[in-house]
mmCIF file of C-alpha atoms in Angstrom:
data_model
loop_
_atom_site.group_PDB
_atom_site.id
_atom_site.type_symbol
_atom_site.label_atom_id
_atom_site.label_comp_id
_atom_site.label_asym_id
_atom_site.label_seq_id
_atom_site.Cartn_x
_atom_site.Cartn_y
_atom_site.Cartn_z
ATOM 1 C CA MET A 1 -16.992 7.547 8.325
ATOM 2 C CA ALA A 2 -14.424 10.082 8.688
ATOM 3 C CA ASN A 3 -14.300 12.321 11.270
ATOM 4 C CA HIS A 4 -11.356 15.136 11.720
ATOM 5 C CA PRO A 5 -9.616 14.887 14.880
ATOM 6 C CA SER A 6 -10.731 17.785 17.093
ATOM 7 C CA SER A 7 -7.603 19.516 19.642
ATOM 8 C CA THR A 8 -7.693 20.205 23.164
ATOM 9 C CA SER A 9 -6.528 23.654 24.017
ATOM 10 C CA SER A 10 -5.321 25.889 26.830
ATOM 11 C CA SER A 11 -6.326 28.827 25.520
ATOM 12 C CA SER A 12 -8.713 31.165 27.096
ATOM 13 C CA PRO A 13 -12.309 30.659 27.218
ATOM 14 C CA SER A 14 -12.724 33.921 24.831
ATOM 15 C CA SER A 15 -10.378 32.150 22.416
ATOM 16 C CA GLN A 16 -12.511 29.071 22.569
ATOM 17 C CA GLN A 17 -15.690 30.728 21.476
ATOM 18 C CA ASP A 18 -14.144 33.119 18.796
ATOM 19 C CA ALA A 19 -11.393 30.577 17.338
ATOM 20 C CA SER A 20 -9.467 33.606 17.217
ATOM 21 C CA ASP A 21 -6.069 31.672 18.351
ATOM 22 C CA PHE A 22 -6.535 30.384 14.026
ATOM 23 C CA LEU A 23 -4.597 32.791 12.503
ATOM 24 C CA PRO A 24 -5.327 33.067 8.723
ATOM 25 C CA SER A 25 -3.298 30.842 6.404
ATOM 26 C CA ASN A 26 -2.262 33.578 3.605
ATOM 27 C CA THR A 27 1.114 33.345 4.955
ATOM 28 C CA TRP A 28 3.675 30.634 5.364
ATOM 29 C CA TRP A 29 4.237 31.965 8.755
ATOM 30 C CA ASN A 30 0.665 31.970 9.903
ATOM 31 C CA ARG A 31 0.361 28.300 8.447
ATOM 32 C CA SER A 32 3.371 27.372 10.612
ATOM 33 C CA VAL A 33 2.271 28.882 13.792
ATOM 34 C CA ASN A 34 -1.316 27.048 13.303
ATOM 35 C CA PHE A 35 0.247 23.982 12.402
ATOM 36 C CA PHE A 36 2.424 24.023 15.845
ATOM 37 C CA ARG A 37 -0.631 24.867 17.925
ATOM 38 C CA MET A 38 -2.751 21.703 16.456
ATOM 39 C CA VAL A 39 0.261 19.263 16.713
ATOM 40 C CA THR A 40 0.719 20.439 20.688
ATOM 41 C CA GLY A 41 -2.752 20.738 21.630
ATOM 42 C CA ARG A 42 -2.926 24.460 21.981
ATOM 43 C CA MET A 43 -5.476 25.277 19.469
ATOM 44 C CA SER A 44 -9.133 25.671 21.034
ATOM 45 C CA PRO A 45 -11.651 23.733 19.245
ATOM 46 C CA GLY A 46 -12.969 26.675 17.036
ATOM 47 C CA GLY A 47 -9.798 26.839 15.856
ATOM 48 C CA ALA A 48 -9.202 23.495 15.220
ATOM 49 C CA GLN A 49 -12.415 23.309 13.048
ATOM 50 C CA LYS A 50 -11.306 26.524 11.050
ATOM 51 C CA TYR A 51 -7.745 25.015 10.825
ATOM 52 C CA TRP A 52 -9.792 21.771 9.305
ATOM 53 C CA ALA A 53 -11.878 23.342 7.214
ATOM 54 C CA ASP A 54 -9.193 25.948 5.922
ATOM 55 C CA ALA A 55 -7.209 22.734 4.812
ATOM 56 C CA ASP A 56 -9.895 21.173 3.382
ATOM 57 C CA ASP A 57 -10.014 24.390 1.071
ATOM 58 C CA ARG A 58 -6.873 24.691 0.123
ATOM 59 C CA TYR A 59 -5.940 20.957 -0.654
ATOM 60 C CA SER A 60 -9.710 20.517 -2.295
ATOM 61 C CA ALA A 61 -8.141 20.413 -6.011
ATOM 62 C CA PHE A 62 -5.384 18.026 -5.277
ATOM 63 C CA ASP A 63 -7.771 15.747 -3.257
ATOM 64 C CA CYS A 64 -10.089 15.383 -6.065
ATOM 65 C CA LYS A 65 -7.659 14.909 -8.932
ATOM 66 C CA ARG A 66 -6.145 12.013 -6.449
ATOM 67 C CA CYS A 67 -9.534 10.640 -5.782
ATOM 68 C CA GLU A 68 -10.539 11.078 -9.672
ATOM 69 C CA GLU A 69 -7.459 9.370 -10.904
ATOM 70 C CA SER A 70 -8.013 6.657 -8.474
ATOM 71 C CA ARG A 71 -11.929 6.318 -9.525
ATOM 72 C CA ASP A 72 -10.954 5.443 -13.036
ATOM 73 C CA TYR A 73 -8.085 3.105 -12.159
ATOM 74 C CA LEU A 74 -10.895 1.116 -9.761
ATOM 75 C CA LEU A 75 -13.499 1.152 -12.832
ATOM 76 C CA LYS A 76 -11.118 -0.143 -15.125
ATOM 77 C CA TYR A 77 -8.871 -2.467 -12.587
ATOM 78 C CA SER A 78 -10.634 -3.582 -9.498
ATOM 79 C CA PRO A 79 -12.553 -7.175 -9.500
ATOM 80 C CA ILE A 80 -15.264 -5.910 -7.304
ATOM 81 C CA ILE A 81 -16.198 -2.841 -8.846
ATOM 82 C CA ARG A 82 -15.994 -4.226 -12.248
ATOM 83 C CA PHE A 83 -18.409 -6.869 -10.889
ATOM 84 C CA MET A 84 -20.879 -4.477 -9.478
ATOM 85 C CA ASN A 85 -20.684 -2.117 -12.669
ATOM 86 C CA GLU A 86 -21.322 -4.917 -14.679
ATOM 87 C CA ASN A 87 -24.351 -5.765 -12.869
ATOM 88 C CA ILE A 88 -25.805 -2.647 -12.496
ATOM 89 C CA HIS A 89 -25.614 -2.193 -16.048
ATOM 90 C CA LYS A 90 -27.635 -5.614 -16.417
ATOM 91 C CA LEU A 91 -30.565 -4.064 -15.135
ATOM 92 C CA GLY A 92 -30.072 -0.578 -16.788
ATOM 93 C CA GLY A 93 -27.705 1.619 -14.930
ATOM 94 C CA ASP A 94 -25.162 3.438 -15.847
ATOM 95 C CA LEU A 95 -22.454 4.261 -13.508
ATOM 96 C CA GLY A 96 -19.089 5.928 -14.681
ATOM 97 C CA PRO A 97 -16.544 9.164 -14.233
ATOM 98 C CA HIS A 98 -19.657 11.037 -15.237
ATOM 99 C CA ASN A 99 -21.778 10.420 -12.437
ATOM 100 C CA ILE A 100 -19.544 9.342 -9.661
ATOM 101 C CA HIS A 101 -18.458 12.720 -8.347
ATOM 102 C CA CYS A 102 -15.206 13.076 -6.389
ATOM 103 C CA ARG A 103 -16.036 16.638 -4.436
ATOM 104 C CA THR A 104 -14.832 18.017 -1.114
ATOM 105 C CA CYS A 105 -17.304 17.458 1.817
ATOM 106 C CA ARG A 106 -18.115 19.927 4.786
ATOM 107 C CA GLY A 107 -20.595 21.081 7.484
ATOM 108 C CA ASP A 108 -23.321 18.360 7.945
ATOM 109 C CA GLU A 109 -21.356 15.835 5.506
ATOM 110 C CA GLU A 110 -18.293 15.576 8.064
ATOM 111 C CA ALA A 111 -19.120 12.051 8.886
ATOM 112 C CA MET A 112 -19.307 10.782 5.523
ATOM 113 C CA GLN A 113 -16.982 9.156 3.157
ATOM 114 C CA GLY A 114 -19.538 8.654 0.333
ATOM 115 C CA GLY A 115 -23.552 8.465 -0.738
ATOM 116 C CA PHE A 116 -25.779 7.347 -3.127
ATOM 117 C CA ASP A 117 -28.378 9.160 -4.641
ATOM 118 C CA HIS A 118 -30.529 7.701 -7.761
ATOM 119 C CA LYS A 119 -30.848 11.097 -9.513
ATOM 120 C CA TYR A 120 -27.204 12.282 -8.585
ATOM 121 C CA GLY A 121 -25.277 9.332 -8.512
ATOM 122 C CA ILE A 122 -22.327 8.844 -6.199
ATOM 123 C CA LYS A 123 -20.654 10.996 -4.156
ATOM 124 C CA ILE A 124 -17.079 10.183 -3.067
ATOM 125 C CA CYS A 125 -15.746 12.572 0.084
ATOM 126 C CA ALA A 126 -12.191 13.135 -1.584
ATOM 127 C CA ASN A 127 -11.066 15.207 1.590
ATOM 128 C CA TYR A 128 -11.765 12.056 3.736
ATOM 129 C CA VAL A 129 -10.945 9.235 1.371
ATOM 130 C CA GLN A 130 -7.531 9.402 0.997
ATOM 131 C CA GLU A 131 -6.100 5.836 -0.097
ATOM 132 C CA ARG A 132 -7.337 3.826 -3.118
ATOM 133 C CA SER A 133 -7.903 0.780 -1.036
ATOM 134 C CA VAL A 134 -10.368 3.370 1.020
ATOM 135 C CA LEU A 135 -11.850 4.482 -2.005
ATOM 136 C CA GLU A 136 -12.465 0.814 -3.569
ATOM 137 C CA ASP A 137 -14.598 -0.124 -0.126
ATOM 138 C CA VAL A 138 -16.665 2.819 -0.057
ATOM 139 C CA LEU A 139 -17.057 2.859 -4.186
ATOM 140 C CA ALA A 140 -18.476 -0.862 -3.643
ATOM 141 C CA HIS A 141 -20.624 -0.003 -0.691
ATOM 142 C CA GLU A 142 -22.339 2.743 -2.526
ATOM 143 C CA MET A 143 -22.543 0.753 -5.857
ATOM 144 C CA VAL A 144 -24.336 -1.802 -3.474
ATOM 145 C CA HIS A 145 -27.166 0.806 -2.873
ATOM 146 C CA ALA A 146 -27.471 1.606 -6.469
ATOM 147 C CA TYR A 147 -28.114 -2.025 -7.492
ATOM 148 C CA ASP A 148 -30.648 -2.223 -4.481
ATOM 149 C CA HIS A 149 -32.501 0.891 -6.025
ATOM 150 C CA LEU A 150 -32.634 -0.798 -9.283
ATOM 151 C CA ARG A 151 -33.070 -4.457 -8.394
ATOM 152 C CA PHE A 152 -35.444 -4.297 -5.461
ATOM 153 C CA LYS A 153 -36.585 -0.306 -5.872
ATOM 154 C CA THR A 154 -35.408 0.758 -2.395
ATOM 155 C CA ASN A 155 -36.012 4.625 -1.901
ATOM 156 C CA LEU A 156 -33.069 5.740 0.179
ATOM 157 C CA THR A 157 -34.146 9.599 0.403
ATOM 158 C CA LEU A 158 -33.218 10.976 3.828
ATOM 159 C CA GLU A 159 -37.252 11.295 4.475
ATOM 160 C CA ASP A 160 -37.808 7.855 3.597
ATOM 161 C CA ASP A 161 -38.935 4.522 5.523
ATOM 162 C CA LEU A 162 -35.775 3.559 7.791
ATOM 163 C CA ARG A 163 -36.131 -0.147 6.984
ATOM 164 C CA HIS A 164 -35.128 0.456 3.302
ATOM 165 C CA ALA A 165 -32.254 2.244 4.604
ATOM 166 C CA ALA A 166 -31.462 0.209 7.383
ATOM 167 C CA CYS A 167 -31.725 -3.378 5.079
ATOM 168 C CA SER A 168 -29.703 -1.371 2.265
ATOM 169 C CA GLU A 169 -26.843 -0.797 4.865
ATOM 170 C CA ILE A 170 -26.923 -4.003 6.040
ATOM 171 C CA ARG A 171 -26.243 -5.603 2.372
ATOM 172 C CA ALA A 172 -23.824 -2.692 1.539
ATOM 173 C CA SER A 173 -21.608 -3.318 4.585
ATOM 174 C CA ASN A 174 -22.054 -6.945 3.983
ATOM 175 C CA LEU A 175 -21.054 -7.436 0.609
ATOM 176 C CA SER A 176 -18.765 -4.554 -0.181
ATOM 177 C CA GLY A 177 -15.618 -5.886 1.700
ATOM 178 C CA GLU A 178 -15.202 -3.038 4.171
ATOM 179 C CA CYS A 179 -16.250 -5.714 7.350
ATOM 180 C CA ARG A 180 -13.411 -7.995 6.331
ATOM 181 C CA TRP A 181 -10.728 -8.771 9.232
ATOM 182 C CA ALA A 182 -7.775 -7.112 8.000
ATOM 183 C CA ASN A 183 -10.070 -3.683 7.817
ATOM 184 C CA GLU A 184 -11.409 -4.131 11.499
ATOM 185 C CA PHE A 185 -7.690 -5.039 12.834
ATOM 186 C CA PHE A 186 -5.523 -2.366 10.850
ATOM 187 C CA ARG A 187 -8.145 0.363 10.363
ATOM 188 C CA ASN A 188 -10.164 0.238 13.319
ATOM 189 C CA LYS A 189 -8.099 -1.580 15.966
ATOM 190 C CA ILE A 190 -10.723 -4.165 16.801
ATOM 191 C CA LEU A 191 -9.235 -7.219 17.911
ATOM 192 C CA SER A 192 -12.014 -9.501 17.878
ATOM 193 C CA PHE A 193 -11.604 -12.758 16.099
ATOM 194 C CA THR A 194 -15.291 -14.292 16.423
ATOM 195 C CA ASN A 195 -18.634 -12.548 14.969
ATOM 196 C CA HIS A 196 -16.436 -9.536 13.682
ATOM 197 C CA HIS A 197 -17.926 -9.592 10.789
ATOM 198 C CA GLN A 198 -21.721 -9.454 11.939
ATOM 199 C CA ASP A 199 -20.569 -6.983 14.498
ATOM 200 C CA CYS A 200 -18.815 -4.489 12.379
ATOM 201 C CA VAL A 201 -22.223 -4.831 9.982
ATOM 202 C CA ARG A 202 -24.713 -4.298 12.539
ATOM 203 C CA ARG A 203 -22.191 -1.033 13.970
ATOM 204 C CA ARG A 204 -22.097 0.449 10.396
ATOM 205 C CA ALA A 205 -26.318 -0.035 9.724
ATOM 206 C CA ILE A 206 -26.724 1.189 12.919
ATOM 207 C CA ARG A 207 -24.323 4.226 12.567
ATOM 208 C CA SER A 208 -25.856 5.179 9.234
ATOM 209 C CA VAL A 209 -29.488 4.890 10.274
ATOM 210 C CA MET A 210 -28.988 7.301 13.124
ATOM 211 C CA GLY A 211 -27.214 9.758 10.649
ATOM 212 C CA ARG A 212 -31.139 9.980 9.081
ATOM 213 C CA PRO A 213 -33.064 12.960 10.292
ATOM 214 C CA ASN A 214 -36.208 10.970 10.435
ATOM 215 C CA CYS A 215 -34.503 8.572 12.866
ATOM 216 C CA LYS A 216 -35.386 9.912 16.546
ATOM 217 C CA ASP A 217 -32.285 8.517 18.379
ATOM 218 C CA ASP A 218 -29.861 5.741 18.823
ATOM 219 C CA VAL A 219 -32.824 3.534 20.213
ATOM 220 C CA GLN A 220 -35.039 3.658 17.225
ATOM 221 C CA ALA A 221 -31.685 2.827 15.121
ATOM 222 C CA VAL A 222 -30.705 -0.476 17.242
ATOM 223 C CA LYS A 223 -34.567 -1.486 16.905
ATOM 224 C CA VAL A 224 -34.761 -0.921 13.149
ATOM 225 C CA VAL A 225 -31.654 -2.895 12.412
ATOM 226 C CA ASN A 226 -32.530 -5.433 14.699
ATOM 227 C CA GLU A 227 -35.237 -6.194 12.751
ATOM 228 C CA PHE A 228 -33.041 -7.843 9.993
#
């Protein structure tokens, strides 16, 4: 999951509370000042949040267009995406540009790269998924959820049994390719050569279960995942 980095601040307590050190981005000069404060660590935490939210708004159209182009390419040429789509189609499912949506994610969605809903389809957070290779992993992950819903009748709504969510997350992380060694090494800087795949699958499943509103805490998330 992708999060915007936060910045440390040397600003006054009042500016940290009201984010007054973030300037409106309607001029080139203000944007330059904001950028300078970010890269030098002089922007308050509140200002940094406004900075990233403003950037997401200003680049939303660009991010979504890039995401849609990569989505269409993967649906046509990616072996794993084509394989998943063919098997989903065999079960009566229908995934394509009409229900794989590229959107700008905000607020509570900041920890997400994508999501699946059996009524809505698949959502890709275009502002957090900027590389085609990452989009391929995210899309494959969500397509495993779609397959599980059709094949095993899993219910992955936020209020549902956490065991359904844990089981499907384990399968999605295991089958999508996102836990392969190269990803762990280059993206997450994890250098382990033994059991890295199992550790990655477990870590991702726990993190996903923890993000559900009916999960009390990390202890419950670990307990549910360890049942599988």
